[in-house]
Short mmCIF file of C-alpha atoms in Angstrom, two decimals:
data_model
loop_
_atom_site.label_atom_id
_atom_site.label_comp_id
_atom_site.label_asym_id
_atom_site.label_seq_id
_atom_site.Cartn_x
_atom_site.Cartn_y
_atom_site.Cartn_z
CA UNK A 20 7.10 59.86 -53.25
CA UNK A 21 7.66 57.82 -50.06
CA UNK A 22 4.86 58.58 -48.75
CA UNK A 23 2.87 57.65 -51.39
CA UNK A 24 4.14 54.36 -50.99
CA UNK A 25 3.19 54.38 -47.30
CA UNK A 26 0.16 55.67 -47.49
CA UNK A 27 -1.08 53.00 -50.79
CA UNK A 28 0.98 50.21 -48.41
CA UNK A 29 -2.05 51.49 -45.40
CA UNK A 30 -4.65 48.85 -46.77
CA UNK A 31 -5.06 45.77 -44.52
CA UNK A 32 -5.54 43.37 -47.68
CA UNK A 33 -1.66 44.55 -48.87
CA UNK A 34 -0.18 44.14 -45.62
CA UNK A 35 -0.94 40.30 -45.06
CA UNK A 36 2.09 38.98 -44.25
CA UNK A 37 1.00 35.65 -43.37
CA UNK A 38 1.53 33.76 -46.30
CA UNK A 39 5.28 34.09 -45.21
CA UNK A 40 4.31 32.39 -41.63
CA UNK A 41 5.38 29.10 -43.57
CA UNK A 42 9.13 29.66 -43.94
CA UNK A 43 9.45 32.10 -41.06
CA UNK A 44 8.96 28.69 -38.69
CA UNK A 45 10.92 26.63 -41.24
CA UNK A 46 14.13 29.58 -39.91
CA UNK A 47 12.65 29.54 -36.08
CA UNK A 48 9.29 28.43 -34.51
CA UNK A 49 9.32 31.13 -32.32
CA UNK A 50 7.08 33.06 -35.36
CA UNK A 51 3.16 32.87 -34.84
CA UNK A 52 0.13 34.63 -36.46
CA UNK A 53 -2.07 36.81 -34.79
CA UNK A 54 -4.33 39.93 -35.70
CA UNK A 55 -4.05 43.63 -34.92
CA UNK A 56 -7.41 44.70 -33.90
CA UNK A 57 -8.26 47.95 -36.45
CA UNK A 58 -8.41 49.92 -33.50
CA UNK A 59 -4.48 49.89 -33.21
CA UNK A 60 -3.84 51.55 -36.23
CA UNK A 61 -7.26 53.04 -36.86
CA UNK A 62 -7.30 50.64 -39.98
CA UNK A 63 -11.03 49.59 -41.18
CA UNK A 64 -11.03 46.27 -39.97
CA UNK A 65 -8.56 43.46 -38.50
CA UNK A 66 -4.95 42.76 -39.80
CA UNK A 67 -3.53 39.21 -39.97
CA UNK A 68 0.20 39.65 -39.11
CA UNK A 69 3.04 37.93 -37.86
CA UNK A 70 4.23 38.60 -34.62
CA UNK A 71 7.24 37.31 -32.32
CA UNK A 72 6.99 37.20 -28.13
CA UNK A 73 7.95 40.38 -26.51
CA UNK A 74 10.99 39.34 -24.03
CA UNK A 75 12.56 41.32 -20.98
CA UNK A 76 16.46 40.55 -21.91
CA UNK A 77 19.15 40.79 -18.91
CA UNK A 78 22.83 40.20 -19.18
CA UNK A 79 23.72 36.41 -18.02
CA UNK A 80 25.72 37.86 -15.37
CA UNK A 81 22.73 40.01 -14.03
CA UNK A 82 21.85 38.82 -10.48
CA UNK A 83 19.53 35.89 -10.25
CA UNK A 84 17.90 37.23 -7.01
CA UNK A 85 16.83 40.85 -9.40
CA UNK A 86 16.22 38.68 -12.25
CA UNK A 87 13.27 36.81 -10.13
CA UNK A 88 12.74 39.91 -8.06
CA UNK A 89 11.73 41.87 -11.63
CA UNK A 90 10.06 38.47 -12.98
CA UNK A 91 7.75 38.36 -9.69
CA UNK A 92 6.85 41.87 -9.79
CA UNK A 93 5.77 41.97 -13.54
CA UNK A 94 2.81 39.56 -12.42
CA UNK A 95 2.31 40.99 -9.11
CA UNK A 96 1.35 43.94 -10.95
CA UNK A 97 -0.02 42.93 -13.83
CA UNK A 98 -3.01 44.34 -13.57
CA UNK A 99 -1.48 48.02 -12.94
CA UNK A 100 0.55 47.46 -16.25
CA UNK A 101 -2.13 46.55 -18.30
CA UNK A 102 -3.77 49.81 -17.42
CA UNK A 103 -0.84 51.47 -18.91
CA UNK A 104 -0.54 49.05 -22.15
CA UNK A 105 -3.46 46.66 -22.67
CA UNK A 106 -0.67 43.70 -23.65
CA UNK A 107 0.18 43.26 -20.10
CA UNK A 108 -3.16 41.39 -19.95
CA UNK A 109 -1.51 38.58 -22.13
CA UNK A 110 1.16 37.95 -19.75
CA UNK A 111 1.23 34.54 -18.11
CA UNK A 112 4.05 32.22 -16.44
CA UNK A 113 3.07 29.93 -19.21
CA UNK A 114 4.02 32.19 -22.07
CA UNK A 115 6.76 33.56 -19.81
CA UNK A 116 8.66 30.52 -20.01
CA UNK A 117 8.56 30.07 -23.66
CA UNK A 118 11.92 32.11 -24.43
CA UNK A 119 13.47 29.80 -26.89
CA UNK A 120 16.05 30.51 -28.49
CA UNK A 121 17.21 32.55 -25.52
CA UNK A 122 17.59 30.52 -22.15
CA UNK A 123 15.02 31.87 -19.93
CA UNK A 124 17.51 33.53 -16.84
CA UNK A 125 18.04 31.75 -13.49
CA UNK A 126 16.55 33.97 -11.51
CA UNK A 127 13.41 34.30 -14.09
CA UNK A 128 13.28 30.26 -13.50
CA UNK A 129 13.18 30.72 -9.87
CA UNK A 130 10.33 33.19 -9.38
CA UNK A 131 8.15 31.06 -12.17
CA UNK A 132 8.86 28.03 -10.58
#
């Protein structure tokens, strides 16, 4: 029976979420609406969605000099990374420091700075 469900729930037009984009904010801005291509999910065309920023997360007591020694090394090798996962190509020290609610690490601050 579950998958049933699943598999009637595997339609792009009953998996718009976005209507909900709305009060999402209204609880934290950090929601935003994109689209999953239909090649992600081999669905037959484009899914609106809601989606939320990846973030690397380190303890606050993690050492600033790794902290900015992992930070630099994520865009020196961007390009390597998005050979391995095509979202690596969205990275930028722009988007990078857009953390809120979580305070973007010292050491993160230093290398984007």
């Amino acid at each position: 029976m579950f998958r049933r469900v699943l598999t009637r729930l595997n339609t792009p037009a009953e998996l718009d979420v976005t209507p909900l984009l709305p009060k999402l904010k209204a609880v934290n801005p950090v929601y935003d609406q994109a689209v999953l291509p239909a090649k992600t999910y081999a669905q037959p065309s484009d899914v609106p969605t809601v989606v939320v920023p990846n973030l690397l997360l380190v303890r606050e007591d993690f050492p600033a000099g790794n902290a900015c020694a992992i930070t630099k090394l994520l865009f020196d090798k961007q390009a390597e990374l998005a050979k391995v996962h095509p979202a690596a190509k969205e990275i930028t020290r722009q988007l990078a420091t857009r953390t809120d609610p979580v305070p973007l690490h010292p050491g993160a601050k230093q290398a984007l700075g």
